[in-house]
Tab-separated table of C-alpha atoms in Angstrom:
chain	number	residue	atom	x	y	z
A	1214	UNK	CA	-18.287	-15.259	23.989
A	1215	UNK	CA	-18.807	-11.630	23.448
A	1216	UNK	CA	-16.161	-10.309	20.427
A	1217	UNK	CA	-14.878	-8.103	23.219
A	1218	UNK	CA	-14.021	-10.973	25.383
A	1219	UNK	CA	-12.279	-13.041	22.543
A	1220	UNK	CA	-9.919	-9.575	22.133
A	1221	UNK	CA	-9.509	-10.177	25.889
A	1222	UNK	CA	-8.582	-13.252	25.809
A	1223	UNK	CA	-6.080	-12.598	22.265
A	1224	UNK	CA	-4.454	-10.241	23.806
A	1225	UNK	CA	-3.280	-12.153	27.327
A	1226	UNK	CA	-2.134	-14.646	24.729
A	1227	UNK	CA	-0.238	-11.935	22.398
A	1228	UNK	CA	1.228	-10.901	26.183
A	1229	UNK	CA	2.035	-14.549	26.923
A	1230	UNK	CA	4.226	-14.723	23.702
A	1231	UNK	CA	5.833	-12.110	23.725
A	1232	UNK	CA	7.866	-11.047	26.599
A	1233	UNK	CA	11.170	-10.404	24.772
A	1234	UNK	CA	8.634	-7.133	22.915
A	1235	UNK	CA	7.686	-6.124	25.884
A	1236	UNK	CA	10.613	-5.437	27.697
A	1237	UNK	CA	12.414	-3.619	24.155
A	1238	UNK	CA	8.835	-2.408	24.419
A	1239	UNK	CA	10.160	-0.399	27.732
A	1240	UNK	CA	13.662	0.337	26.724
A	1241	UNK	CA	12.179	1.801	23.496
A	1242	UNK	CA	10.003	4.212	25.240
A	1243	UNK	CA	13.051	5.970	26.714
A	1244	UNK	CA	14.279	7.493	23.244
A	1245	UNK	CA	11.454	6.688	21.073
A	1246	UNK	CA	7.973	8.798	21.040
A	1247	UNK	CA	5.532	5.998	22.203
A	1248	UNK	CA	8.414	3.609	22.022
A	1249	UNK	CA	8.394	3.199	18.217
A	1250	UNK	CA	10.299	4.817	14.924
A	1251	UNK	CA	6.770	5.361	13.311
A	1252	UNK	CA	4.203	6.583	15.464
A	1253	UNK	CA	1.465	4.542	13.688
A	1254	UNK	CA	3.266	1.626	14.698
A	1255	UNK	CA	1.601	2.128	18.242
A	1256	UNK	CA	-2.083	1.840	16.617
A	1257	UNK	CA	-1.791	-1.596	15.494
A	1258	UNK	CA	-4.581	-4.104	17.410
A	1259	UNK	CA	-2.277	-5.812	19.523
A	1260	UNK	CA	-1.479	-4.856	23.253
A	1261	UNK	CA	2.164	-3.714	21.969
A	1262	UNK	CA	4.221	-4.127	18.664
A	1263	UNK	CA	6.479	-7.177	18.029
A	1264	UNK	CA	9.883	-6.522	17.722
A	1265	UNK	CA	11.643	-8.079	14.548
A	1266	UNK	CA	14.099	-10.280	13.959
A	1267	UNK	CA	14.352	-11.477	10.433
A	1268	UNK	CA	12.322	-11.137	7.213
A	1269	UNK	CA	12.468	-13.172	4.271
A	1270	UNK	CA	10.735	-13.878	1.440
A	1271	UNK	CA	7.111	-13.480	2.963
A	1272	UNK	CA	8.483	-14.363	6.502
A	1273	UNK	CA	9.115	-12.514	9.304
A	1274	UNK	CA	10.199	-13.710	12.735
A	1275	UNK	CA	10.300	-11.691	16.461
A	1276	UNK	CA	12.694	-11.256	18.919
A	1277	UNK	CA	10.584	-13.828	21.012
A	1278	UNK	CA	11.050	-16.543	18.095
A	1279	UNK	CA	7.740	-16.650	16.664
A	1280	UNK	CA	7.388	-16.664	13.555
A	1281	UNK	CA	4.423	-15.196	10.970
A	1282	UNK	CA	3.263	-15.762	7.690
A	1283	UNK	CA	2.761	-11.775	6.038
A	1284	UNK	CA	-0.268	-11.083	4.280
A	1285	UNK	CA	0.123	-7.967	4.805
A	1286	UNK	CA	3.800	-7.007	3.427
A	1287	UNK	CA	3.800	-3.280	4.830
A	1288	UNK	CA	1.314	-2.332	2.952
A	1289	UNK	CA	2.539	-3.525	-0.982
A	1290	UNK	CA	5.728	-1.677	0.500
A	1291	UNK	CA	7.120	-5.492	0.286
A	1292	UNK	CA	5.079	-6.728	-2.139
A	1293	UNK	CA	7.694	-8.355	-4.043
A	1294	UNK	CA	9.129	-9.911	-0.378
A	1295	UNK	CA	11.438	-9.213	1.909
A	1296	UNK	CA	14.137	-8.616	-0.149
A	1297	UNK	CA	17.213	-7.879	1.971
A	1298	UNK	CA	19.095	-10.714	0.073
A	1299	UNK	CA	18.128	-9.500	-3.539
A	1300	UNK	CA	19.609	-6.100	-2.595
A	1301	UNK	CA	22.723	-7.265	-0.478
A	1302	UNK	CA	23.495	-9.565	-3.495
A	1303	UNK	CA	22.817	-6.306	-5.879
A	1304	UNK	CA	25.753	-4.500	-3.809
A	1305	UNK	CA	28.066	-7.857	-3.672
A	1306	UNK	CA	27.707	-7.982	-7.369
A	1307	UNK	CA	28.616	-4.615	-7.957
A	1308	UNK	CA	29.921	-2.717	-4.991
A	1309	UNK	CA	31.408	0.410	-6.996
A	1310	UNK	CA	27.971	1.397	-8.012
A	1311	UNK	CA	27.597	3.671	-5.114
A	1312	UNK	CA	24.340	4.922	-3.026
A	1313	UNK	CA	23.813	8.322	-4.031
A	1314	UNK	CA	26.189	11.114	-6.180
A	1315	UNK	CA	24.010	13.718	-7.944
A	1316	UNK	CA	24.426	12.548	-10.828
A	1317	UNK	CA	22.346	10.413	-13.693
A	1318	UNK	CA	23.163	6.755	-14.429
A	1319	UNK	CA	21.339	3.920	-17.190
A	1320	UNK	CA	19.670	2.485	-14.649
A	1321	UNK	CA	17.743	5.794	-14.450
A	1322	UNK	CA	16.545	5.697	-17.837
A	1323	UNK	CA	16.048	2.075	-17.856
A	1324	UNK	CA	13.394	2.318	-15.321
A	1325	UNK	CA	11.465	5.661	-16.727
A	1326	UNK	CA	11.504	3.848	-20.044
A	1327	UNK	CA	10.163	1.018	-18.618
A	1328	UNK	CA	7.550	2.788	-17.038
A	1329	UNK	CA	6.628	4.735	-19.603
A	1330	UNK	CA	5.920	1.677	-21.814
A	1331	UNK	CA	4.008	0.486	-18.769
A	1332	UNK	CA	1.810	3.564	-17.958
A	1333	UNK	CA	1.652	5.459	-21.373
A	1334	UNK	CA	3.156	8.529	-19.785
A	1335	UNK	CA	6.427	9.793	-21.475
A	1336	UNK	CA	8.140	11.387	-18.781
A	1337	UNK	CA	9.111	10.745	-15.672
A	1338	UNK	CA	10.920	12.166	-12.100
A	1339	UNK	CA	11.733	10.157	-8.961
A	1340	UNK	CA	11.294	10.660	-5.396
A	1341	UNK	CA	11.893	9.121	-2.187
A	1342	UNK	CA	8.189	8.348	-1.569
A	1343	UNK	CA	4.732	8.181	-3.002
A	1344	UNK	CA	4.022	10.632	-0.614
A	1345	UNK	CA	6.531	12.337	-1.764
A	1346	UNK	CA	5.945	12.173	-5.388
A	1347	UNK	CA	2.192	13.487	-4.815
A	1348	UNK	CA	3.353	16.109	-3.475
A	1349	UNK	CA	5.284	16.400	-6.419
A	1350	UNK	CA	2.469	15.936	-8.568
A	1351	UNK	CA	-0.030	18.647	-7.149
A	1352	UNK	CA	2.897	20.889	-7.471
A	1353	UNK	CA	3.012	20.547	-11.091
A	1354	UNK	CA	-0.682	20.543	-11.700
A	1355	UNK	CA	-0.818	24.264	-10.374
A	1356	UNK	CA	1.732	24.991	-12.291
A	1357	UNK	CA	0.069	23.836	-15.361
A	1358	UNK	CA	-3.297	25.510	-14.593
A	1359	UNK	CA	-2.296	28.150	-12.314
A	1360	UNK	CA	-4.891	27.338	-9.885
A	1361	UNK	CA	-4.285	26.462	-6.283
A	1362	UNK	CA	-7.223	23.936	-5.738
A	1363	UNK	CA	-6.938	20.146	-4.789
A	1364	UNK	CA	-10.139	17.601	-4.793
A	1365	UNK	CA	-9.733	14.302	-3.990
A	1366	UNK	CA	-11.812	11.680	-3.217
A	1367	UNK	CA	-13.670	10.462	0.334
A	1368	UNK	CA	-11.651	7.754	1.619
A	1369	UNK	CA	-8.740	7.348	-0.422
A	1370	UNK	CA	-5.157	7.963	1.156
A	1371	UNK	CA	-2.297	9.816	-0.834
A	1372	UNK	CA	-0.040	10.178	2.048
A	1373	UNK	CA	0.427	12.859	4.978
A	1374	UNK	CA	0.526	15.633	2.787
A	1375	UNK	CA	-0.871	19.242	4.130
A	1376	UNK	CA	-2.269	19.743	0.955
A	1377	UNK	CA	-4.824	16.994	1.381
A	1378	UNK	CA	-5.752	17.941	4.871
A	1379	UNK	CA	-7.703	21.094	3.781
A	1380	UNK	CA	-8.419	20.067	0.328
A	1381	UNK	CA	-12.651	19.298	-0.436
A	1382	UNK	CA	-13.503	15.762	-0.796
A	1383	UNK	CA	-16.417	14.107	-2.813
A	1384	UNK	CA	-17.235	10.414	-2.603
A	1385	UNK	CA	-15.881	7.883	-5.161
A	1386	UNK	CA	-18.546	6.790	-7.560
A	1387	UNK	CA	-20.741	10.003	-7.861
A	1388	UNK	CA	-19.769	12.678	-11.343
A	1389	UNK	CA	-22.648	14.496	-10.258
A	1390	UNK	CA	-20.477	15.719	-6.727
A	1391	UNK	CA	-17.879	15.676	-8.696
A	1392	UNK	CA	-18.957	17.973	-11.647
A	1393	UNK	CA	-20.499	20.083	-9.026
A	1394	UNK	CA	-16.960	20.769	-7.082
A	1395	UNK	CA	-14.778	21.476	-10.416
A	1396	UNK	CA	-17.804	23.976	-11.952
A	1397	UNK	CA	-16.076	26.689	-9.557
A	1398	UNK	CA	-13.548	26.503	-11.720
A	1399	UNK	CA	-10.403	26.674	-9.227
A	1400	UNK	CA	-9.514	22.983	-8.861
A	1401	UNK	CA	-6.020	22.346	-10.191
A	1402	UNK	CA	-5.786	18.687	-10.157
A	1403	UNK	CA	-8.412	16.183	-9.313
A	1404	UNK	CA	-6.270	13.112	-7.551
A	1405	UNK	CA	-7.594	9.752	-7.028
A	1406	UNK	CA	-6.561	6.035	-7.013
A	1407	UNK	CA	-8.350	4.177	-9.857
A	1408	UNK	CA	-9.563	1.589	-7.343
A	1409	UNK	CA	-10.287	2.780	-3.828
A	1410	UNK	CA	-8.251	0.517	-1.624
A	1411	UNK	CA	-8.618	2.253	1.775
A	1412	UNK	CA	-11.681	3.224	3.695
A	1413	UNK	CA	-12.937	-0.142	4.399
A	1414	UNK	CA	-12.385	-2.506	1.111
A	1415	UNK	CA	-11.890	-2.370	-1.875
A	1416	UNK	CA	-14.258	-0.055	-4.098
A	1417	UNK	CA	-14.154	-0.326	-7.686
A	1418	UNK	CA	-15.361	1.843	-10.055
A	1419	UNK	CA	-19.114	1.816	-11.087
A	1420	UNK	CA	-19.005	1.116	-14.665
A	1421	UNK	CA	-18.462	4.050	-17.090
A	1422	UNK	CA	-17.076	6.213	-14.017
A	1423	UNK	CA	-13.151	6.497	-15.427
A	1424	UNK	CA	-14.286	7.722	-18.518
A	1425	UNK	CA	-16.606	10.181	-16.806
A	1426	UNK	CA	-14.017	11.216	-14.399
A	1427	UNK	CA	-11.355	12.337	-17.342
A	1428	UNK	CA	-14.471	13.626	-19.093
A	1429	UNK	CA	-15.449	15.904	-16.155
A	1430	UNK	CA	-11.485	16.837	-15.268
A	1431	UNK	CA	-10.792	18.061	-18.996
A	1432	UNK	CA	-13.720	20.063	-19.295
A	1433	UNK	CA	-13.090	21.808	-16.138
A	1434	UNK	CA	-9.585	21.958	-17.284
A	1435	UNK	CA	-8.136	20.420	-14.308
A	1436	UNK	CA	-5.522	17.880	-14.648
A	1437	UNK	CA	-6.131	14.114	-13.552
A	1438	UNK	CA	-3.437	12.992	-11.210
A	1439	UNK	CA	-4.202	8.645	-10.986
A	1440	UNK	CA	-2.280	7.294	-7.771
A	1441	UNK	CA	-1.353	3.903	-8.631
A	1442	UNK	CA	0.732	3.381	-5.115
A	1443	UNK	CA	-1.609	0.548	-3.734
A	1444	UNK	CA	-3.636	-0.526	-7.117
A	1445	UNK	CA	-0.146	-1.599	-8.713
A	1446	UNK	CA	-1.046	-5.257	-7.114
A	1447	UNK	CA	-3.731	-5.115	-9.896
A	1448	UNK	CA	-1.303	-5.893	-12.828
A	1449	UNK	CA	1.790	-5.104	-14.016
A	1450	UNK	CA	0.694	-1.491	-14.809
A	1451	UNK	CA	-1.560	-1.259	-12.307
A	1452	UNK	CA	-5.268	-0.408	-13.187
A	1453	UNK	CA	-4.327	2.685	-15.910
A	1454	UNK	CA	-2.989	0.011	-18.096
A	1455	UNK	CA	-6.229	-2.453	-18.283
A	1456	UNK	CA	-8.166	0.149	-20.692
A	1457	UNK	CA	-10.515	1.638	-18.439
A	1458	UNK	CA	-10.175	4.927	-20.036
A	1459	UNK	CA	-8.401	6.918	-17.256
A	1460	UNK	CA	-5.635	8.142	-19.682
A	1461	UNK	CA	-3.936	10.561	-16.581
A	1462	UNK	CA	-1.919	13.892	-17.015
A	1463	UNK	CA	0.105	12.567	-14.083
A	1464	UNK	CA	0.317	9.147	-12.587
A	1465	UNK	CA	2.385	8.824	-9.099
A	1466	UNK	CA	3.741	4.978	-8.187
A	1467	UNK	CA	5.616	4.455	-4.917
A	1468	UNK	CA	6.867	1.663	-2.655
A	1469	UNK	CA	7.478	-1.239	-4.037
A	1470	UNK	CA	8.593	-0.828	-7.141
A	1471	UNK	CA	12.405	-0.800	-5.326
A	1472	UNK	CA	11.560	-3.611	-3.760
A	1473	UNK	CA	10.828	-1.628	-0.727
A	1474	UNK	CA	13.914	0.843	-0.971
A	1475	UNK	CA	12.833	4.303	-0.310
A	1476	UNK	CA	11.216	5.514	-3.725
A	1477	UNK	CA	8.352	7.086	-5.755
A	1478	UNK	CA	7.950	8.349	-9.138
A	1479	UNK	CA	5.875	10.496	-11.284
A	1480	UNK	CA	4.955	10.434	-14.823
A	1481	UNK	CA	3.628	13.526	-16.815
A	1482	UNK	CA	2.490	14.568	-20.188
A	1483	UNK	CA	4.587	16.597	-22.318
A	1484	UNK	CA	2.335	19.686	-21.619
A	1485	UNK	CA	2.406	19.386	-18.454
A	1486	UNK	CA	6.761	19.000	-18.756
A	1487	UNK	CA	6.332	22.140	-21.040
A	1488	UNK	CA	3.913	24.345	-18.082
A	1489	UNK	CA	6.789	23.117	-15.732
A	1490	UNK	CA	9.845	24.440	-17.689
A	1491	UNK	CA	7.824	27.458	-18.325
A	1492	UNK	CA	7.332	28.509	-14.595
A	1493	UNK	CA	10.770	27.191	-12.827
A	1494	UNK	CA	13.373	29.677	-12.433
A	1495	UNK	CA	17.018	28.089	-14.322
A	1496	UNK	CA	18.206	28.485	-10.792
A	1497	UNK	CA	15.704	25.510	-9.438
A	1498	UNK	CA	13.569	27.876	-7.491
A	1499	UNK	CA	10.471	26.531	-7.327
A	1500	UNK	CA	11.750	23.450	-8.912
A	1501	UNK	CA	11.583	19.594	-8.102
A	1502	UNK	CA	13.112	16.841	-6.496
A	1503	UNK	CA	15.869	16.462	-3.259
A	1504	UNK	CA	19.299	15.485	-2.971
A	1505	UNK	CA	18.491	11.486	-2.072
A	1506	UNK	CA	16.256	11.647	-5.461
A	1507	UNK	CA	17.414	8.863	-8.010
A	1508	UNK	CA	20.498	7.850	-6.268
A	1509	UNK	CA	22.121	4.426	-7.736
A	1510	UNK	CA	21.084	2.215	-5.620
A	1511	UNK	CA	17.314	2.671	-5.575
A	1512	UNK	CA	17.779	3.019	-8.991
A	1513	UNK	CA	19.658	0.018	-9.693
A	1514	UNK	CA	17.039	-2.053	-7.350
A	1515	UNK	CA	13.890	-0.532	-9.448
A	1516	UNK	CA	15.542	-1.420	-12.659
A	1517	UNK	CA	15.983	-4.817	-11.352
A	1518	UNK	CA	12.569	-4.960	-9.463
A	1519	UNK	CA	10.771	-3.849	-13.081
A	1520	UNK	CA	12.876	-6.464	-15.124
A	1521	UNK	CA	12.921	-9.260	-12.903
A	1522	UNK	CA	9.934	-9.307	-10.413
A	1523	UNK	CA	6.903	-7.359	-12.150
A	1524	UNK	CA	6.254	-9.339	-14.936
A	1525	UNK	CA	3.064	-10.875	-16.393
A	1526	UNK	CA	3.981	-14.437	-15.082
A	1527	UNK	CA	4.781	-13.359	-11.615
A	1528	UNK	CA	1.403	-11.250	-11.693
A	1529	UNK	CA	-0.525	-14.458	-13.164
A	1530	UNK	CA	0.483	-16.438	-10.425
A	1531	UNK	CA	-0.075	-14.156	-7.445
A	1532	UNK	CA	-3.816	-13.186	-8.683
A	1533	UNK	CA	-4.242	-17.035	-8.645
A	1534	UNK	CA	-3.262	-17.339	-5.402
A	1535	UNK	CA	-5.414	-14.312	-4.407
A	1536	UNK	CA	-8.029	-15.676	-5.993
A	1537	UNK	CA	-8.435	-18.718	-4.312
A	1538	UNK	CA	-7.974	-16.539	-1.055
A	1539	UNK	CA	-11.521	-14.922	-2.109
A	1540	UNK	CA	-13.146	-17.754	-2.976
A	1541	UNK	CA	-12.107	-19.457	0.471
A	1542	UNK	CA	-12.880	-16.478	2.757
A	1543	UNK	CA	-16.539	-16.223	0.592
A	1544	UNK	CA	-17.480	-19.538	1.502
A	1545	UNK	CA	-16.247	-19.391	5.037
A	1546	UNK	CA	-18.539	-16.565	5.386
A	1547	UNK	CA	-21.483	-17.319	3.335
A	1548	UNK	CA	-21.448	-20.674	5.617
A	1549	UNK	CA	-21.714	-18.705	8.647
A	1550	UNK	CA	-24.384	-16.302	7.310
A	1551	UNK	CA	-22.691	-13.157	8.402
A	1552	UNK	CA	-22.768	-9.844	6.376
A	1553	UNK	CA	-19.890	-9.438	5.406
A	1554	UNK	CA	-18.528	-8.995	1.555
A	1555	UNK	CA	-14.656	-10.559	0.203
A	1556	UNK	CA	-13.271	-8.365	-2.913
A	1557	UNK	CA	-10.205	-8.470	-4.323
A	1558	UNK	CA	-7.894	-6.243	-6.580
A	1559	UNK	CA	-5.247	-8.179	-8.750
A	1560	UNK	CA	-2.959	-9.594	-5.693
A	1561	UNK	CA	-4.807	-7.853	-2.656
A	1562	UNK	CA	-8.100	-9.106	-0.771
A	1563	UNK	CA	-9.872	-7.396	1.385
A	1564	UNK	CA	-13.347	-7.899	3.574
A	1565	UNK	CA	-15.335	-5.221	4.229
A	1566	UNK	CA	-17.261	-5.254	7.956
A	1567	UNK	CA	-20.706	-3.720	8.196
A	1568	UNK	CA	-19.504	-0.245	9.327
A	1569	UNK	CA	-16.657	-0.573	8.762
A	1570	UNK	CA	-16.465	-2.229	12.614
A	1571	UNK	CA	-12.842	-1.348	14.047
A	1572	UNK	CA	-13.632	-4.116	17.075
A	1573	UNK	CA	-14.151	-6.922	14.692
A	1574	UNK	CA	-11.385	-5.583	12.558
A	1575	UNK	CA	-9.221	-5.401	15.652
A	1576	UNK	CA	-10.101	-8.794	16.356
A	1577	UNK	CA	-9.640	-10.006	13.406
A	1578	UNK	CA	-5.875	-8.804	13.071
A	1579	UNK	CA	-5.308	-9.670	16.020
A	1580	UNK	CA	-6.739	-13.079	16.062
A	1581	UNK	CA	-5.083	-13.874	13.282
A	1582	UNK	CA	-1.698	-12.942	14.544
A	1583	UNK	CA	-1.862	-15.139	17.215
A	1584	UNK	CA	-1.859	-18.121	15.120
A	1585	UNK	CA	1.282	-17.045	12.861
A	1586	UNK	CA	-0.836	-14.959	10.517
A	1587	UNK	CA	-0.387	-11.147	9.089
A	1588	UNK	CA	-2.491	-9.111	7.262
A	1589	UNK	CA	-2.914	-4.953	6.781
A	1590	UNK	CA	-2.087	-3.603	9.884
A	1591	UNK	CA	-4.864	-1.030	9.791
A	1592	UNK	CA	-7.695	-2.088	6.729
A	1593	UNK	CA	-7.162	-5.774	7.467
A	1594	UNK	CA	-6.311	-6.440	3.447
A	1595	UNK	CA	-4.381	-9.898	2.860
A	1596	UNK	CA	-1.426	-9.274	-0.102
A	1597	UNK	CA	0.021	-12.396	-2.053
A	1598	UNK	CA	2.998	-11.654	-2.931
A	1599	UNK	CA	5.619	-14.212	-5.203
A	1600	UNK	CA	6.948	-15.948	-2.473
A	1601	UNK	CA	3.204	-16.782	-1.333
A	1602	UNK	CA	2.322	-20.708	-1.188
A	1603	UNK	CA	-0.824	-22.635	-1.833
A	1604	UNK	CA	0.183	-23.821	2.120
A	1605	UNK	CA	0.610	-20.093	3.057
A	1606	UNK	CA	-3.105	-19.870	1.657
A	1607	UNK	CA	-3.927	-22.714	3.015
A	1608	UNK	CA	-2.807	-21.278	6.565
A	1609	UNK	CA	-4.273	-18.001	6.650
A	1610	UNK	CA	-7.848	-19.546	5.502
A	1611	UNK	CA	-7.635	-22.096	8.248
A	1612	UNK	CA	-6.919	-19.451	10.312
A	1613	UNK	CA	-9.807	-17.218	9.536
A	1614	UNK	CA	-12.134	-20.093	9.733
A	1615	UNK	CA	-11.761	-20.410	13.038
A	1616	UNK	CA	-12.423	-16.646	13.508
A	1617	UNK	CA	-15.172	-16.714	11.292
A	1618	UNK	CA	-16.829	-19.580	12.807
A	1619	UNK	CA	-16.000	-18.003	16.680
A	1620	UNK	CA	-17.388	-14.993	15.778
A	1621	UNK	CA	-20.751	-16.425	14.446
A	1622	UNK	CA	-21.445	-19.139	16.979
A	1623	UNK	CA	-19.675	-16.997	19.589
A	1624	UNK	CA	-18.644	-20.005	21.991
A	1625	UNK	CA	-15.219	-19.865	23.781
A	1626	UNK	CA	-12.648	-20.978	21.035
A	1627	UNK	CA	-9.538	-22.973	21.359
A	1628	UNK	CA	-6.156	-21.259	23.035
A	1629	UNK	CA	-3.580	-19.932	19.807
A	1630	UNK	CA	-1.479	-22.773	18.536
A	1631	UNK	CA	1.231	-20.694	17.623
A	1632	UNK	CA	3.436	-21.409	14.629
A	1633	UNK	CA	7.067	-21.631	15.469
């Protein structure tokens, strides 16, 4: 069976189980464009989106009762789980703290202290988003060099910012592009993620390339802006804290850290807080942030998130997990000689497809989804978070077998035996 049949027959499947979705799928498309809050949501594999129910821990269940193992946790958006009870029981605790007021709390300086024993970086601002806080970054980094130039690397993602859209790219892995792009001398900032995590697996650096990279920024005298949104599953600070010799000017960290309240932060050197009280108007013209910024409750959540959740143990325990993933996956497809290459980052596994092949991707999402099983919606990476199992494992490698072993032999499979 062709891989385009087995999507064929997934999807009638997908359709079979999911009637309730389908019909809020209609209703929805009367007041939301293509019938979901995020467009994106529309691009996933399947024929439509689920509809959810309930999340929990590293559960989530649809509006047609089925129920799914994530693997794929929004993205490390919920990498610490579904936390809806953490935070309700946050407010029941203490329901005078408020949402938002304008005005500073501890919890605030809790966090950037924490993070700025975590990162190295002394000071810190808070945003809504990573996006958000890139933004916020690149802002900054002209300031401090007064140059209006952006380079970033092929195939890393830092959010829907229009200052990424036109900005030039070189590939990951190559100071010789690189060098060649900052000798112009207009580059303000040089932003990358210390692993690249999108763009078809996970990429790590060739040895000797993050001390080349600040090398190469410093001479130019660009700035070094490390995004440590998605690589923050690699430890408990992320890959700039493992000694690879990044040692960033700014350092951006978003979505989970809040356990997956709206938030981002960035850190900064003290010259680069000293270039940004030099050129911002006492007024705030030109200046940072928006009113939602910092407001108690995200702050109260990331103080508890950093104390509670992101600690060595919890990290142990998850790269364990995510180990054994690897291994399993490897062996599944080393046994059924096809090309295809398991890495993993810290918590997060990924396999990369010859070509990056979006049909076997699709399939592979989508296959998997049928049998109770999420992973990245989009890149197809698998996330452990705390609340992952050796049984959760356990599932999504069974699972994946039987993909693996479909798509080598290529016989027709057996129907989804959905988990309820």
């Amino acid at each position: 069976m062709s891989a385009e049949a087995i999507i064929a027959r997934e999807r009638a499947a997908y359709r079979a189980a999911h009637p309730a979705s389908e019909r809020m799928r209609e209703r929805a498309r009367r007041a939301l464009l293509d019938g979901v809050p995020l467009h994106w949501m529309d691009l996933y594999a399947l024929p439509y989106p689920f509809y959810l129910d309930r999340a929990e821990g590293n559960r989530v269940r649809d509006i047609d009762g089925n129920d799914y193992l994530d693997f794929g946790l929004c993205g490390t958006a919920a990498l610490w789980g579904h936390s809806g009870a953490e935070i309700l029981s946050e407010l029941a605790d203490d329901p005078g703290g408020g949402v938002v007021s304008g005005w500073p709390g501890e919890d605030s300086v809790r966090v950037a202290e924490n993070l700025a024993g975590r990162f190295g970086l002394p000071l810190w601002q808070f945003t809504l988003s990573a996006t958000d806080a890139n933004r916020t970054a690149l802002r900054l980094a002209r300031l401090a060099t007064g140059r209006p130039g952006v380079l970033a690397f092929t195939g890393c993602y830092h959010g829907n910012l229009d200052e990424l859209t036109t900005a030039e790219r070189v590939e990951f892995n190559d100071p010789p592009a690189l060098e060649r792009a900052l000798a112009r001398g207009d580059i303000a900032a040089v932003i990358a993620e210390p692993v690249r995590t999108t763009g078809g697996g996970i990429a790590a650096p060739d040895d000797g390339f993050h001390p080349r990279l600040r090398e190469l920024t410093r001479a130019a005298g660009a700035l070094l802006v490390v995004d440590e949104t998605q690589t923050i599953v690699a430890g408990p600070a992320g890959v700039t804290g493992s000694g690879t010799g990044l040692d960033p000017d700014l350092l951006v960290l978003g979505k989970s850290f809040a356990f997956g309240l709206p938030i981002g932060a960035v850190g900064m050197t003290q010259p680069v807080a000293d270039a940004f009280h030099a050129h911002t108007h006492p007024s705030n013209q030109g200046g940072l942030g928006g009113t939602l910024n910092a407001g108690q409750l995200p702050m109260r959540m990331a103080r508890r998130c950093l104390e509670t959740a992101m600690t060595e143990a919890a990290y142990r325990r998850m790269s364990a997990h995510a180990a054994r993933l690897a291994d399993g996956l490897d062996d599944a497809i080393r046994r059924a000689g096809l090309p295809w290459t398991v890495a993993r980052l810290g918590a997060m596994v990924t396999c990369a497809l010859p070509h990056n092949d979006p049909t076997l991707r699709d399939l592979l999402f989508l296959y998997l989804a049928n049998r109770g099983v999420l992973v990245g919606c989009f890149g197809g990476a698998a996330v452990v978070s705390p609340h992952t199992t050796a049984a959760d494992v356990d599932a999504l490698l069974d699972a994946a077998r039987a993909a693996i072993t479909e798509i080598a032999s290529e016989p027709p499979g057996p129907q989804p035996d959905r988990l309820r």
